[in-house]
GROMACS .gro file of C-alpha atoms in nm:
model
  153
    1MET     CA    1  -2.364  -0.486  -3.037
    2PRO     CA    2  -2.500  -0.829  -2.939
    3ALA     CA    3  -2.148  -0.978  -2.959
    4VAL     CA    4  -2.026  -0.738  -2.692
    5ALA     CA    5  -2.314  -0.831  -2.467
    6ARG     CA    6  -2.233  -1.201  -2.508
    7VAL     CA    7  -1.865  -1.150  -2.427
    8SER     CA    8  -1.928  -0.962  -2.105
    9SER     CA    9  -2.199  -1.200  -1.988
   10SER     CA   10  -2.005  -1.515  -2.075
   11ARG     CA   11  -1.704  -1.449  -1.853
   12SER     CA   12  -1.642  -1.717  -1.596
   13GLY     CA   13  -1.691  -1.663  -1.227
   14PRO     CA   14  -1.959  -1.496  -1.020
   15SER     CA   15  -2.104  -1.159  -1.107
   16ARG     CA   16  -1.996  -0.847  -0.920
   17ALA     CA   17  -2.321  -0.844  -0.727
   18ALA     CA   18  -2.265  -1.203  -0.614
   19VAL     CA   19  -1.908  -1.128  -0.507
   20GLY     CA   20  -2.021  -0.826  -0.304
   21THR     CA   21  -2.290  -1.035  -0.136
   22ALA     CA   22  -2.043  -1.311  -0.051
   23ARG     CA   23  -1.800  -1.063   0.100
   24SER     CA   24  -2.062  -0.893   0.313
   25THR     CA   25  -2.193  -1.231   0.431
   26ALA     CA   26  -1.842  -1.345   0.526
   27ARG     CA   27  -1.788  -1.024   0.717
   28ARG     CA   28  -2.116  -1.066   0.898
   29ASP     CA   29  -2.042  -1.429   0.990
   30SER     CA   30  -1.697  -1.360   1.133
   31GLY     CA   31  -1.787  -1.020   1.280
   32GLY     CA   32  -1.932  -1.165   1.599
   33GLN     CA   33  -1.601  -1.295   1.728
   34ALA     CA   34  -1.391  -0.999   1.619
   35GLY     CA   35  -1.643  -0.752   1.761
   36ARG     CA   36  -1.579  -0.878   2.114
   37TYR     CA   37  -1.223  -0.752   2.101
   38ARG     CA   38  -1.291  -0.394   1.998
   39LEU     CA   39  -1.277  -0.079   2.204
   40PRO     CA   40  -1.642   0.035   2.220
   41GLY     CA   41  -1.720   0.374   2.072
   42ALA     CA   42  -1.847   0.501   2.408
   43SER     CA   43  -1.501   0.431   2.554
   44ARG     CA   44  -1.317   0.643   2.295
   45ILE     CA   45  -1.234   1.011   2.292
   46ARG     CA   46  -1.297   1.102   1.930
   47LYS     CA   47  -1.383   1.469   1.897
   48SER     CA   48  -1.096   1.712   1.856
   49THR     CA   49  -1.263   1.953   2.098
   50GLU     CA   50  -1.263   1.686   2.370
   51ILE     CA   51  -0.900   1.602   2.297
   52ARG     CA   52  -0.803   1.970   2.319
   53THR     CA   53  -0.990   2.002   2.649
   54VAL     CA   54  -0.800   1.711   2.803
   55LEU     CA   55  -0.470   1.844   2.668
   56ARG     CA   56  -0.538   2.192   2.805
   57ARG     CA   57  -0.702   2.116   3.141
   58GLY     CA   58  -0.575   1.770   3.225
   59LYS     CA   59  -0.282   1.663   3.435
   60ARG     CA   60   0.027   1.553   3.247
   61ARG     CA   61   0.268   1.273   3.323
   62ARG     CA   62   0.551   1.135   3.114
   63THR     CA   63   0.703   0.791   3.076
   64ALA     CA   64   0.994   0.683   2.858
   65HIS     CA   65   0.770   0.624   2.555
   66LEU     CA   66   0.440   0.799   2.627
   67ASP     CA   67   0.301   1.132   2.736
   68VAL     CA   68  -0.017   1.089   2.939
   69PHE     CA   69  -0.290   1.346   2.990
   70PHE     CA   70  -0.590   1.278   3.211
   71ALA     CA   71  -0.887   1.476   3.334
   72PRO     CA   72  -1.228   1.401   3.485
   73SER     CA   73  -1.461   1.267   3.218
   74PRO     CA   74  -1.782   1.451   3.131
   75ALA     CA   75  -1.921   1.110   3.038
   76SER     CA   76  -2.020   0.865   3.307
   77ARG     CA   77  -1.732   0.630   3.219
   78SER     CA   78  -1.360   0.637   3.157
   79ARG     CA   79  -1.254   0.694   2.798
   80LEU     CA   80  -0.932   0.652   2.602
   81GLY     CA   81  -0.782   0.867   2.329
   82LEU     CA   82  -0.466   0.810   2.129
   83ILE     CA   83  -0.234   1.057   1.963
   84VAL     CA   84   0.023   0.895   1.736
   85GLY     CA   85   0.229   1.129   1.519
   86LYS     CA   86   0.271   1.071   1.147
   87GLN     CA   87   0.614   1.227   1.108
   88GLY     CA   88   0.908   1.009   1.014
   89HIS     CA   89   0.740   0.669   1.021
   90ARG     CA   90   0.559   0.448   0.775
   91VAL     CA   91   0.186   0.395   0.796
   92VAL     CA   92   0.237   0.028   0.886
   93GLU     CA   93   0.448   0.120   1.188
   94ARG     CA   94   0.203   0.388   1.296
   95ASN     CA   95  -0.095   0.154   1.273
   96ARG     CA   96   0.092  -0.117   1.466
   97LEU     CA   97   0.165   0.128   1.746
   98LYS     CA   98  -0.198   0.245   1.754
   99ARG     CA   99  -0.323  -0.116   1.769
  100ARG     CA  100  -0.086  -0.194   2.056
  101LEU     CA  101  -0.185   0.112   2.257
  102ARG     CA  102  -0.556   0.061   2.191
  103GLU     CA  103  -0.531  -0.302   2.305
  104LEU     CA  104  -0.342  -0.209   2.622
  105GLY     CA  105  -0.595   0.061   2.699
  106ARG     CA  106  -0.886  -0.175   2.637
  107THR     CA  107  -0.751  -0.470   2.837
  108ARG     CA  108  -0.558  -0.301   3.119
  109LEU     CA  109  -0.613   0.070   3.163
  110LEU     CA  110  -0.990   0.106   3.125
  111PRO     CA  111  -1.081  -0.204   3.332
  112ALA     CA  112  -0.857  -0.084   3.616
  113LEU     CA  113  -1.021   0.259   3.611
  114TYR     CA  114  -1.364   0.095   3.608
  115ASP     CA  115  -1.270  -0.125   3.905
  116ALA     CA  116  -1.148   0.185   4.091
  117GLY     CA  117  -1.481   0.356   4.023
  118LEU     CA  118  -1.320   0.642   3.828
  119ALA     CA  119  -1.460   0.826   3.527
  120VAL     CA  120  -1.147   0.971   3.369
  121ASP     CA  121  -1.057   1.075   3.014
  122VAL     CA  122  -0.706   0.947   2.938
  123LEU     CA  123  -0.501   1.053   2.635
  124LEU     CA  124  -0.193   0.854   2.545
  125ARG     CA  125   0.043   1.046   2.318
  126ALA     CA  126   0.316   0.832   2.168
  127ARG     CA  127   0.663   0.981   2.172
  128ARG     CA  128   0.911   0.906   1.894
  129GLU     CA  129   1.072   0.638   2.110
  130ALA     CA  130   0.745   0.443   2.128
  131TYR     CA  131   0.786   0.315   1.773
  132GLU     CA  132   1.089   0.109   1.879
  133ALA     CA  133   0.936  -0.016   2.205
  134SER     CA  134   0.822  -0.375   2.240
  135PHE     CA  135   0.467  -0.465   2.337
  136ARG     CA  136   0.594  -0.581   2.677
  137THR     CA  137   0.766  -0.247   2.740
  138LEU     CA  138   0.454  -0.054   2.645
  139ALA     CA  139   0.248  -0.284   2.869
  140ARG     CA  140   0.474  -0.205   3.167
  141GLU     CA  141   0.437   0.166   3.102
  142VAL     CA  142   0.058   0.139   3.075
  143GLU     CA  143   0.059  -0.038   3.413
  144GLU     CA  144   0.259   0.256   3.557
  145ILE     CA  145   0.017   0.498   3.394
  146THR     CA  146  -0.278   0.313   3.544
  147GLU     CA  147  -0.130   0.345   3.892
  148MET     CA  148  -0.054   0.716   3.836
  149VAL     CA  149  -0.403   0.794   3.713
  150CYS     CA  150  -0.570   0.599   3.994
  151SER     CA  151  -0.364   0.776   4.260
  152HIS     CA  152  -0.394   1.130   4.114
  153ALA     CA  153  -0.749   1.134   3.981
   0.00000   0.00000   0.00000
């Protein structure tokens, strides 16, 4: 029995506890910068009941790559929700599309709604064609969506 204890304790490298501590410290150190570029939780539509409400009661508009639903927000600020289907595409492609839409919502759509003084819940539902769209194309459509929402809300 003592030989087994010596073998496991004599392995080279840091212990598991030390590795876990180093990882969490690294995350904490770099988290400040990355945290600035996130969509805050208060600006997201997360609950399925809220999503269903916007889908059912909200106005609907369509672009070449996105379906847009918007309704007055029960919160005191505009919020963004994304619906990206899983069917027929790899997880990597789906996550890329979600990151692109989230970034466009965070940097263009929500600030424009804030500047207009609107509290609107906006759902962006990606159509199949959105997977092939470039970031620039999606950005143009989000600009159109912003104008539509501001003029119809």
